[in-house]
Amino acid sequence: DPKIIQKPKYLVAVTGSEKILICEQYLGHNAMYWYRQSAKKPLEFMFSYSYQKLMDNQTASSRFQPQSSKKNHLDLQITALKPDDSATYFCASSQSGGLGAEQFFGPGTRLTVL
Amino acid sequence: QQKVQQSPESLSVPEGGMASLNCTSSDRNFQYFWWYRQHSGEGPKALMSIFSDGDKKEGRFTAHLNKASLHVSLHIRDSQPSDSALYFCAASDGGGSNAKLTFGKGTKLSVKS
Protein backbone atom coordinates (compact mmCIF):
# COMPACT_ATOMS: atom_id res chain seq x y z
CA ASP A 1 0.00 0.00 0.00
CA PRO A 2 1.34 3.44 -0.82
CA LYS A 3 2.49 5.26 2.28
CA ILE A 4 2.41 8.73 0.78
CA ILE A 5 -0.58 9.55 -1.38
CA GLN A 6 -0.61 12.50 -3.74
CA LYS A 7 -3.68 13.49 -5.68
CA PRO A 8 -4.20 13.97 -8.52
CA LYS A 9 -1.37 12.29 -10.40
CA TYR A 10 -1.83 14.58 -13.40
CA LEU A 11 -3.37 18.03 -13.45
CA VAL A 12 -3.97 20.42 -16.34
CA ALA A 13 -4.91 24.01 -15.56
CA VAL A 14 -5.39 27.23 -17.44
CA THR A 15 -3.36 30.36 -16.77
CA GLY A 16 -4.85 32.42 -13.95
CA SER A 17 -6.76 29.58 -12.32
CA GLU A 18 -6.29 28.06 -8.87
CA LYS A 19 -5.55 24.46 -7.95
CA ILE A 20 -4.99 22.45 -4.78
CA LEU A 21 -2.54 19.56 -4.68
CA ILE A 22 -3.32 16.95 -2.04
CA CYS A 23 -0.80 15.06 0.08
CA GLU A 24 -1.46 12.48 2.80
CA GLN A 25 1.17 10.39 4.53
CA TYR A 26 0.57 7.20 6.52
CA LEU A 27 4.07 6.76 7.90
CA GLY A 28 3.34 8.41 11.24
CA HIS A 29 5.84 11.15 10.47
CA ASN A 30 5.88 14.55 12.15
CA ALA A 31 7.54 16.57 9.41
CA MET A 32 6.26 17.15 5.90
CA TYR A 33 7.68 18.97 2.90
CA TRP A 34 6.94 20.14 -0.61
CA TYR A 35 9.49 20.05 -3.44
CA ARG A 36 9.18 20.99 -7.09
CA GLN A 37 10.91 19.40 -10.08
CA SER A 38 10.87 21.05 -13.49
CA ALA A 39 12.76 20.58 -16.72
CA LYS A 40 14.69 23.79 -16.05
CA LYS A 41 15.70 23.27 -12.43
CA PRO A 42 16.69 20.40 -10.17
CA LEU A 43 14.48 19.24 -7.32
CA GLU A 44 13.81 22.42 -5.42
CA PHE A 45 12.73 22.74 -1.79
CA MET A 46 9.58 24.79 -1.25
CA PHE A 47 8.24 24.36 2.31
CA SER A 48 8.74 22.35 5.45
CA TYR A 49 6.27 21.74 8.27
CA SER A 50 6.88 20.18 11.64
CA TYR A 51 3.92 19.25 13.88
CA GLN A 52 1.70 21.24 11.51
CA LYS A 53 3.75 24.42 11.91
CA LEU A 54 5.57 26.11 9.07
CA MET A 55 9.32 25.79 9.64
CA ASP A 56 10.82 27.02 6.39
CA ASN A 57 9.53 28.72 3.27
CA GLN A 58 11.87 29.03 0.28
CA THR A 59 9.15 30.00 -2.17
CA ALA A 60 9.40 33.60 -3.25
CA SER A 61 5.81 33.85 -4.37
CA SER A 62 2.81 34.11 -2.04
CA ARG A 63 0.78 32.36 -4.74
CA PHE A 64 1.94 29.11 -3.17
CA GLN A 65 0.24 28.39 0.14
CA PRO A 66 0.61 25.12 2.07
CA GLN A 67 -2.35 24.01 4.15
CA SER A 68 -2.16 21.50 7.00
CA SER A 69 -5.61 20.49 8.25
CA LYS A 70 -4.37 17.32 9.96
CA LYS A 71 -1.02 16.08 11.21
CA ASN A 72 -0.62 13.73 8.25
CA HIS A 73 -1.91 16.15 5.59
CA LEU A 74 -0.06 18.90 3.79
CA ASP A 75 -1.87 20.28 0.78
CA LEU A 76 -0.51 22.92 -1.57
CA GLN A 77 -2.75 25.66 -2.90
CA ILE A 78 -1.48 27.50 -5.98
CA THR A 79 -3.33 30.62 -7.14
CA ALA A 80 -3.07 32.72 -10.29
CA LEU A 81 -1.35 29.88 -12.10
CA LYS A 82 1.34 30.68 -14.69
CA PRO A 83 2.87 28.48 -17.40
CA ASP A 84 6.17 28.64 -15.46
CA ASP A 85 4.45 26.79 -12.60
CA SER A 86 4.36 23.69 -14.81
CA ALA A 87 6.35 21.07 -12.94
CA THR A 88 6.04 17.89 -10.93
CA TYR A 89 5.33 18.65 -7.29
CA PHE A 90 6.52 16.14 -4.72
CA CYS A 91 5.36 15.84 -1.16
CA ALA A 92 7.77 14.27 1.32
CA SER A 93 7.79 13.37 4.99
CA SER A 94 10.25 12.41 7.69
CA GLN A 95 10.10 11.15 11.25
CA SER A 96 11.46 14.40 12.55
CA GLY A 97 12.77 17.54 10.98
CA GLY A 98 16.28 17.11 12.25
CA LEU A 99 19.61 15.73 11.20
CA GLY A 100 19.66 12.23 9.83
CA ALA A 101 15.94 11.98 9.19
CA GLU A 102 15.36 10.30 5.86
CA GLN A 103 12.83 12.07 3.73
CA PHE A 104 10.37 9.79 1.98
CA PHE A 105 8.89 11.14 -1.25
CA GLY A 106 5.46 10.60 -2.72
CA PRO A 107 4.83 9.76 -6.38
CA GLY A 108 4.26 13.40 -7.35
CA THR A 109 1.58 15.47 -9.05
CA ARG A 110 2.46 16.56 -12.55
CA LEU A 111 1.00 20.01 -13.18
CA THR A 112 0.72 21.50 -16.65
CA VAL A 113 -0.42 25.12 -16.98
CA LEU A 114 -1.65 26.13 -20.42
CA GLN B 1 25.80 29.08 -8.85
CA GLN B 2 24.46 25.62 -8.19
CA LYS B 3 25.32 24.74 -4.57
CA VAL B 4 25.42 21.01 -5.29
CA GLN B 5 27.05 19.96 -8.51
CA GLN B 6 26.98 16.47 -9.94
CA SER B 7 29.01 14.77 -12.63
CA PRO B 8 28.75 13.25 -15.09
CA GLU B 9 25.36 14.32 -16.43
CA SER B 10 24.89 10.88 -17.90
CA LEU B 11 26.68 7.58 -17.64
CA SER B 12 26.38 4.28 -19.45
CA VAL B 13 27.86 1.10 -18.03
CA PRO B 14 27.54 -2.55 -19.05
CA GLU B 15 25.62 -4.97 -16.88
CA GLY B 16 27.92 -6.21 -14.15
CA GLY B 17 30.14 -3.15 -14.42
CA MET B 18 31.02 -0.41 -11.94
CA ALA B 19 29.27 2.96 -12.01
CA SER B 20 30.91 5.94 -10.32
CA LEU B 21 28.98 9.14 -9.64
CA ASN B 22 30.38 12.35 -8.22
CA CYS B 23 29.03 15.27 -6.24
CA THR B 24 30.65 18.45 -4.95
CA SER B 25 29.22 21.14 -2.74
CA SER B 26 30.27 24.77 -2.81
CA ASP B 27 28.67 25.54 0.56
CA ARG B 28 30.63 24.61 3.69
CA ASN B 29 27.42 24.65 5.71
CA PHE B 30 26.48 21.43 3.94
CA GLN B 31 27.91 18.65 6.04
CA TYR B 32 25.33 15.93 5.55
CA PHE B 33 24.79 14.15 2.29
CA TRP B 34 22.28 11.78 0.77
CA TRP B 35 22.08 9.81 -2.42
CA TYR B 36 18.61 9.47 -3.90
CA ARG B 37 17.48 7.43 -6.89
CA GLN B 38 14.51 8.22 -9.10
CA HIS B 39 13.03 5.83 -11.61
CA SER B 40 10.97 7.28 -14.42
CA GLY B 41 7.49 8.33 -13.28
CA GLU B 42 8.24 7.85 -9.58
CA GLY B 43 9.32 9.97 -6.66
CA PRO B 44 12.95 9.97 -5.47
CA LYS B 45 13.90 7.25 -3.02
CA ALA B 46 16.80 7.45 -0.59
CA LEU B 47 19.63 5.03 -1.26
CA MET B 48 21.92 5.99 1.58
CA SER B 49 23.18 8.80 3.72
CA ILE B 50 26.72 9.67 4.64
CA PHE B 51 27.64 12.11 7.38
CA SER B 52 31.20 11.11 8.32
CA ASP B 53 34.45 11.15 6.42
CA GLY B 54 35.33 7.90 4.71
CA ASP B 55 33.39 5.08 3.14
CA LYS B 56 29.96 3.69 3.85
CA LYS B 57 28.89 0.46 2.22
CA GLU B 58 25.38 -0.89 1.79
CA GLY B 59 25.20 -3.96 -0.40
CA ARG B 60 26.40 -3.10 -3.91
CA PHE B 61 26.49 0.61 -3.10
CA THR B 62 29.44 2.43 -1.55
CA ALA B 63 29.45 6.13 -0.73
CA HIS B 64 32.57 8.11 0.06
CA LEU B 65 32.70 11.51 1.75
CA ASN B 66 35.62 13.91 2.01
CA LYS B 67 34.44 16.79 4.18
CA ALA B 68 37.55 18.86 3.59
CA SER B 69 36.85 19.02 -0.12
CA LEU B 70 33.05 18.63 0.25
CA HIS B 71 33.20 15.82 -2.27
CA VAL B 72 30.89 12.85 -2.20
CA SER B 73 30.90 9.89 -4.52
CA LEU B 74 28.69 6.88 -5.08
CA HIS B 75 29.99 3.64 -6.53
CA ILE B 76 27.68 0.91 -7.72
CA ARG B 77 29.32 -2.43 -8.31
CA ASP B 78 27.81 -5.26 -10.33
CA SER B 79 25.40 -2.81 -11.95
CA GLN B 80 22.02 -4.21 -12.98
CA PRO B 81 19.54 -2.99 -15.62
CA SER B 82 17.20 -2.14 -12.73
CA ASP B 83 19.81 0.38 -11.54
CA SER B 84 19.04 2.48 -14.62
CA ALA B 85 17.62 5.68 -13.15
CA LEU B 86 18.33 9.29 -12.27
CA TYR B 87 20.65 9.61 -9.27
CA PHE B 88 20.62 12.70 -7.11
CA CYS B 89 23.06 13.94 -4.56
CA ALA B 90 21.34 15.96 -1.83
CA ALA B 91 22.90 18.02 0.92
CA SER B 92 21.67 19.42 4.20
CA ASP B 93 23.10 21.63 6.88
CA GLY B 94 21.13 19.48 9.30
CA GLY B 95 19.99 22.46 11.26
CA GLY B 96 17.22 21.35 13.61
CA SER B 97 13.79 21.35 12.06
CA ASN B 98 15.10 23.17 9.04
CA ALA B 99 16.12 19.96 7.37
CA LYS B 100 15.61 21.03 3.80
CA LEU B 101 17.52 19.11 1.17
CA THR B 102 19.39 20.88 -1.62
CA PHE B 103 19.62 18.65 -4.67
CA GLY B 104 22.04 18.49 -7.56
CA LYS B 105 20.81 18.22 -11.14
CA GLY B 106 21.32 14.48 -11.19
CA THR B 107 23.23 11.85 -13.12
CA LYS B 108 21.31 9.69 -15.54
CA LEU B 109 22.62 6.13 -15.32
CA SER B 110 21.95 3.59 -18.04
CA VAL B 111 22.95 -0.01 -17.49
CA LYS B 112 23.11 -1.93 -20.75
CA SER B 113 22.42 -5.67 -20.74
mmCIF file of N, CA and C in Angstrom, chain A residues 5-67:
data_model
loop_
_atom_site.group_PDB
_atom_site.id
_atom_site.type_symbol
_atom_site.label_atom_id
_atom_site.label_comp_id
_atom_site.label_asym_id
_atom_site.label_seq_id
_atom_site.Cartn_x
_atom_site.Cartn_y
_atom_site.Cartn_z
ATOM 1 N N ILE A 5 0.389 9.435 -0.286
ATOM 2 C CA ILE A 5 -0.577 9.551 -1.378
ATOM 3 C C ILE A 5 -0.610 10.997 -1.849
ATOM 4 N N GLN A 6 -0.473 11.175 -3.152
ATOM 5 C CA GLN A 6 -0.605 12.497 -3.738
ATOM 6 C C GLN A 6 -1.714 12.429 -4.793
ATOM 7 N N LYS A 7 -2.581 13.431 -4.735
ATOM 8 C CA LYS A 7 -3.683 13.487 -5.681
ATOM 9 C C LYS A 7 -3.826 14.883 -6.244
ATOM 10 N N PRO A 8 -4.153 15.031 -7.516
ATOM 11 C CA PRO A 8 -4.196 13.970 -8.522
ATOM 12 C C PRO A 8 -2.791 13.634 -9.026
ATOM 13 N N LYS A 9 -2.676 12.632 -9.839
ATOM 14 C CA LYS A 9 -1.369 12.291 -10.398
ATOM 15 C C LYS A 9 -1.010 13.265 -11.521
ATOM 16 N N TYR A 10 -2.016 13.606 -12.314
ATOM 17 C CA TYR A 10 -1.827 14.577 -13.396
ATOM 18 C C TYR A 10 -2.870 15.679 -13.246
ATOM 19 N N LEU A 11 -2.472 16.897 -13.591
ATOM 20 C CA LEU A 11 -3.366 18.034 -13.455
ATOM 21 C C LEU A 11 -3.069 19.023 -14.579
ATOM 22 N N VAL A 12 -4.118 19.404 -15.312
ATOM 23 C CA VAL A 12 -3.973 20.423 -16.345
ATOM 24 C C VAL A 12 -4.812 21.615 -15.932
ATOM 25 N N ALA A 13 -4.218 22.798 -15.991
ATOM 26 C CA ALA A 13 -4.909 24.008 -15.562
ATOM 27 C C ALA A 13 -4.683 25.116 -16.582
ATOM 28 N N VAL A 14 -5.561 26.082 -16.566
ATOM 29 C CA VAL A 14 -5.385 27.233 -17.444
ATOM 30 C C VAL A 14 -4.724 28.368 -16.674
ATOM 31 N N THR A 15 -4.020 29.198 -17.385
ATOM 32 C CA THR A 15 -3.362 30.356 -16.772
ATOM 33 C C THR A 15 -4.374 31.199 -16.002
ATOM 34 N N GLY A 16 -3.994 31.578 -14.784
ATOM 35 C CA GLY A 16 -4.846 32.419 -13.950
ATOM 36 C C GLY A 16 -5.758 31.661 -13.011
ATOM 37 N N SER A 17 -5.870 30.361 -13.182
ATOM 38 C CA SER A 17 -6.759 29.583 -12.319
ATOM 39 C C SER A 17 -6.058 29.190 -11.021
ATOM 40 N N GLU A 18 -6.799 28.476 -10.182
ATOM 41 C CA GLU A 18 -6.285 28.065 -8.871
ATOM 42 C C GLU A 18 -6.455 26.556 -8.726
ATOM 43 N N LYS A 19 -5.468 25.907 -8.152
ATOM 44 C CA LYS A 19 -5.549 24.464 -7.947
ATOM 45 C C LYS A 19 -5.010 24.109 -6.558
ATOM 46 N N ILE A 20 -5.489 22.969 -6.061
ATOM 47 C CA ILE A 20 -4.987 22.446 -4.783
ATOM 48 C C ILE A 20 -4.429 21.052 -5.030
ATOM 49 N N LEU A 21 -3.188 20.861 -4.598
ATOM 50 C CA LEU A 21 -2.539 19.563 -4.680
ATOM 51 C C LEU A 21 -2.624 18.912 -3.297
ATOM 52 N N ILE A 22 -3.046 17.655 -3.291
ATOM 53 C CA ILE A 22 -3.317 16.951 -2.040
ATOM 54 C C ILE A 22 -2.160 16.023 -1.679
ATOM 55 N N CYS A 23 -1.821 15.994 -0.392
ATOM 56 C CA CYS A 23 -0.801 15.060 0.084
ATOM 57 C C CYS A 23 -1.209 14.492 1.438
ATOM 58 N N GLU A 24 -1.189 13.161 1.538
ATOM 59 C CA GLU A 24 -1.461 12.479 2.799
ATOM 60 C C GLU A 24 -0.360 11.448 3.032
ATOM 61 N N GLN A 25 0.150 11.398 4.241
ATOM 62 C CA GLN A 25 1.166 10.385 4.535
ATOM 63 C C GLN A 25 0.697 9.495 5.689
ATOM 64 N N TYR A 26 0.985 8.198 5.533
ATOM 65 C CA TYR A 26 0.575 7.204 6.522
ATOM 66 C C TYR A 26 1.792 6.491 7.086
ATOM 67 N N LEU A 27 2.843 7.273 7.310
ATOM 68 C CA LEU A 27 4.075 6.758 7.900
ATOM 69 C C LEU A 27 4.216 7.157 9.360
ATOM 70 N N GLY A 28 3.267 7.940 9.848
ATOM 71 C CA GLY A 28 3.340 8.406 11.235
ATOM 72 C C GLY A 28 4.393 9.463 11.448
ATOM 73 N N HIS A 29 4.777 10.159 10.385
ATOM 74 C CA HIS A 29 5.836 11.150 10.474
ATOM 75 C C HIS A 29 5.313 12.490 10.994
ATOM 76 N N ASN A 30 6.234 13.251 11.580
ATOM 77 C CA ASN A 30 5.879 14.546 12.152
ATOM 78 C C ASN A 30 6.234 15.719 11.250
ATOM 79 N N ALA A 31 7.099 15.493 10.294
ATOM 80 C CA ALA A 31 7.537 16.569 9.413
ATOM 81 C C ALA A 31 7.108 16.278 7.984
ATOM 82 N N MET A 32 6.664 17.300 7.289
ATOM 83 C CA MET A 32 6.258 17.150 5.895
ATOM 84 C C MET A 32 6.821 18.294 5.069
ATOM 85 N N TYR A 33 6.994 18.022 3.785
ATOM 86 C CA TYR A 33 7.684 18.971 2.904
ATOM 87 C C TYR A 33 7.001 19.013 1.550
ATOM 88 N N TRP A 34 7.256 20.074 0.807
ATOM 89 C CA TRP A 34 6.936 20.143 -0.614
ATOM 90 C C TRP A 34 8.204 20.494 -1.387
ATOM 91 N N TYR A 35 8.407 19.779 -2.501
ATOM 92 C CA TYR A 35 9.490 20.047 -3.436
ATOM 93 C C TYR A 35 8.893 20.162 -4.833
ATOM 94 N N ARG A 36 9.621 20.832 -5.701
ATOM 95 C CA ARG A 36 9.181 20.989 -7.086
ATOM 96 C C ARG A 36 10.310 20.555 -8.017
ATOM 97 N N GLN A 37 9.936 19.862 -9.096
ATOM 98 C CA GLN A 37 10.909 19.397 -10.083
ATOM 99 C C GLN A 37 10.438 19.816 -11.464
ATOM 100 N N SER A 38 11.228 20.634 -12.129
ATOM 101 C CA SER A 38 10.871 21.049 -13.486
ATOM 102 C C SER A 38 12.015 20.715 -14.426
ATOM 103 N N ALA A 39 11.743 20.891 -15.712
ATOM 104 C CA ALA A 39 12.760 20.582 -16.721
ATOM 105 C C ALA A 39 13.938 21.552 -16.599
ATOM 106 N N LYS A 40 13.664 22.755 -16.100
ATOM 107 C CA LYS A 40 14.695 23.794 -16.055
ATOM 108 C C LYS A 40 15.541 23.760 -14.793
ATOM 109 N N LYS A 41 14.997 23.220 -13.718
ATOM 110 C CA LYS A 41 15.702 23.272 -12.429
ATOM 111 C C LYS A 41 15.720 21.903 -11.773
ATOM 112 N N PRO A 42 16.696 21.663 -10.910
ATOM 113 C CA PRO A 42 16.695 20.400 -10.171
ATOM 114 C C PRO A 42 15.584 20.408 -9.124
ATOM 115 N N LEU A 43 15.426 19.297 -8.435
ATOM 116 C CA LEU A 43 14.483 19.239 -7.323
ATOM 117 C C LEU A 43 14.736 20.413 -6.386
ATOM 118 N N GLU A 44 13.659 21.143 -6.118
ATOM 119 C CA GLU A 44 13.807 22.416 -5.421
ATOM 120 C C GLU A 44 12.902 22.422 -4.192
ATOM 121 N N PHE A 45 13.489 22.675 -3.027
ATOM 122 C CA PHE A 45 12.730 22.736 -1.786
ATOM 123 C C PHE A 45 11.780 23.931 -1.814
ATOM 124 N N MET A 46 10.549 23.698 -1.319
ATOM 125 C CA MET A 46 9.579 24.792 -1.252
ATOM 126 C C MET A 46 9.226 25.119 0.198
ATOM 127 N N PHE A 47 8.713 24.142 0.938
ATOM 128 C CA PHE A 47 8.238 24.363 2.310
ATOM 129 C C PHE A 47 8.591 23.173 3.188
ATOM 130 N N SER A 48 8.706 23.443 4.485
ATOM 131 C CA SER A 48 8.744 22.352 5.447
ATOM 132 C C SER A 48 7.820 22.687 6.607
ATOM 133 N N TYR A 49 7.158 21.638 7.127
ATOM 134 C CA TYR A 49 6.271 21.744 8.274
ATOM 135 C C TYR A 49 6.722 20.719 9.306
ATOM 136 N N SER A 50 6.619 21.105 10.561
ATOM 137 C CA SER A 50 6.875 20.180 11.643
ATOM 138 C C SER A 50 5.752 20.329 12.655
ATOM 139 N N TYR A 51 5.080 19.219 12.974
ATOM 140 C CA TYR A 51 3.916 19.246 13.876
ATOM 141 C C TYR A 51 2.929 20.327 13.425
ATOM 142 N N GLN A 52 2.682 20.356 12.126
ATOM 143 C CA GLN A 52 1.696 21.241 11.511
ATOM 144 C C GLN A 52 2.064 22.719 11.576
ATOM 145 N N LYS A 53 3.309 23.033 11.907
ATOM 146 C CA LYS A 53 3.747 24.420 11.914
ATOM 147 C C LYS A 53 4.767 24.643 10.812
ATOM 148 N N LEU A 54 4.636 25.765 10.122
ATOM 149 C CA LEU A 54 5.569 26.112 9.066
ATOM 150 C C LEU A 54 6.947 26.355 9.654
ATOM 151 N N MET A 55 7.955 25.633 9.143
ATOM 152 C CA MET A 55 9.315 25.790 9.637
ATOM 153 C C MET A 55 10.202 26.568 8.670
ATOM 154 N N ASP A 56 9.969 26.357 7.381
ATOM 155 C CA ASP A 56 10.820 27.017 6.392
ATOM 156 C C ASP A 56 10.028 27.228 5.116
ATOM 157 N N ASN A 57 10.211 28.377 4.509
ATOM 158 C CA ASN A 57 9.528 28.715 3.270
ATOM 159 C C ASN A 57 10.579 29.289 2.326
ATOM 160 N N GLN A 58 10.876 28.559 1.250
ATOM 161 C CA GLN A 58 11.866 29.029 0.277
ATOM 162 C C GLN A 58 11.192 29.433 -1.029
ATOM 163 N N THR A 59 9.885 29.608 -0.970
ATOM 164 C CA THR A 59 9.146 29.996 -2.166
ATOM 165 C C THR A 59 8.952 31.500 -2.166
ATOM 166 N N ALA A 60 9.430 32.137 -3.210
ATOM 167 C CA ALA A 60 9.398 33.599 -3.248
ATOM 168 C C ALA A 60 7.989 34.138 -3.404
ATOM 169 N N SER A 61 7.131 33.353 -4.036
ATOM 170 C CA SER A 61 5.806 33.845 -4.368
ATOM 171 C C SER A 61 4.769 33.440 -3.331
ATOM 172 N N SER A 62 3.903 34.399 -2.976
ATOM 173 C CA SER A 62 2.806 34.113 -2.043
ATOM 174 C C SER A 62 1.666 33.366 -2.737
ATOM 175 N N ARG A 63 1.817 33.123 -4.027
ATOM 176 C CA ARG A 63 0.780 32.359 -4.742
ATOM 177 C C ARG A 63 0.775 30.892 -4.298
ATOM 178 N N PHE A 64 1.839 30.493 -3.655
ATOM 179 C CA PHE A 64 1.942 29.111 -3.171
ATOM 180 C C PHE A 64 1.673 29.102 -1.671
ATOM 181 N N GLN A 65 0.625 28.412 -1.268
ATOM 182 C CA GLN A 65 0.236 28.389 0.141
ATOM 183 C C GLN A 65 0.023 26.951 0.599
ATOM 184 N N PRO A 66 0.857 26.455 1.507
ATOM 185 C CA PRO A 66 0.612 25.123 2.069
ATOM 186 C C PRO A 66 -0.524 25.194 3.084
ATOM 187 N N GLN A 67 -1.236 24.072 3.216
ATOM 188 C CA GLN A 67 -2.353 24.007 4.154
ATOM 189 C C GLN A 67 -2.290 22.677 4.881
#
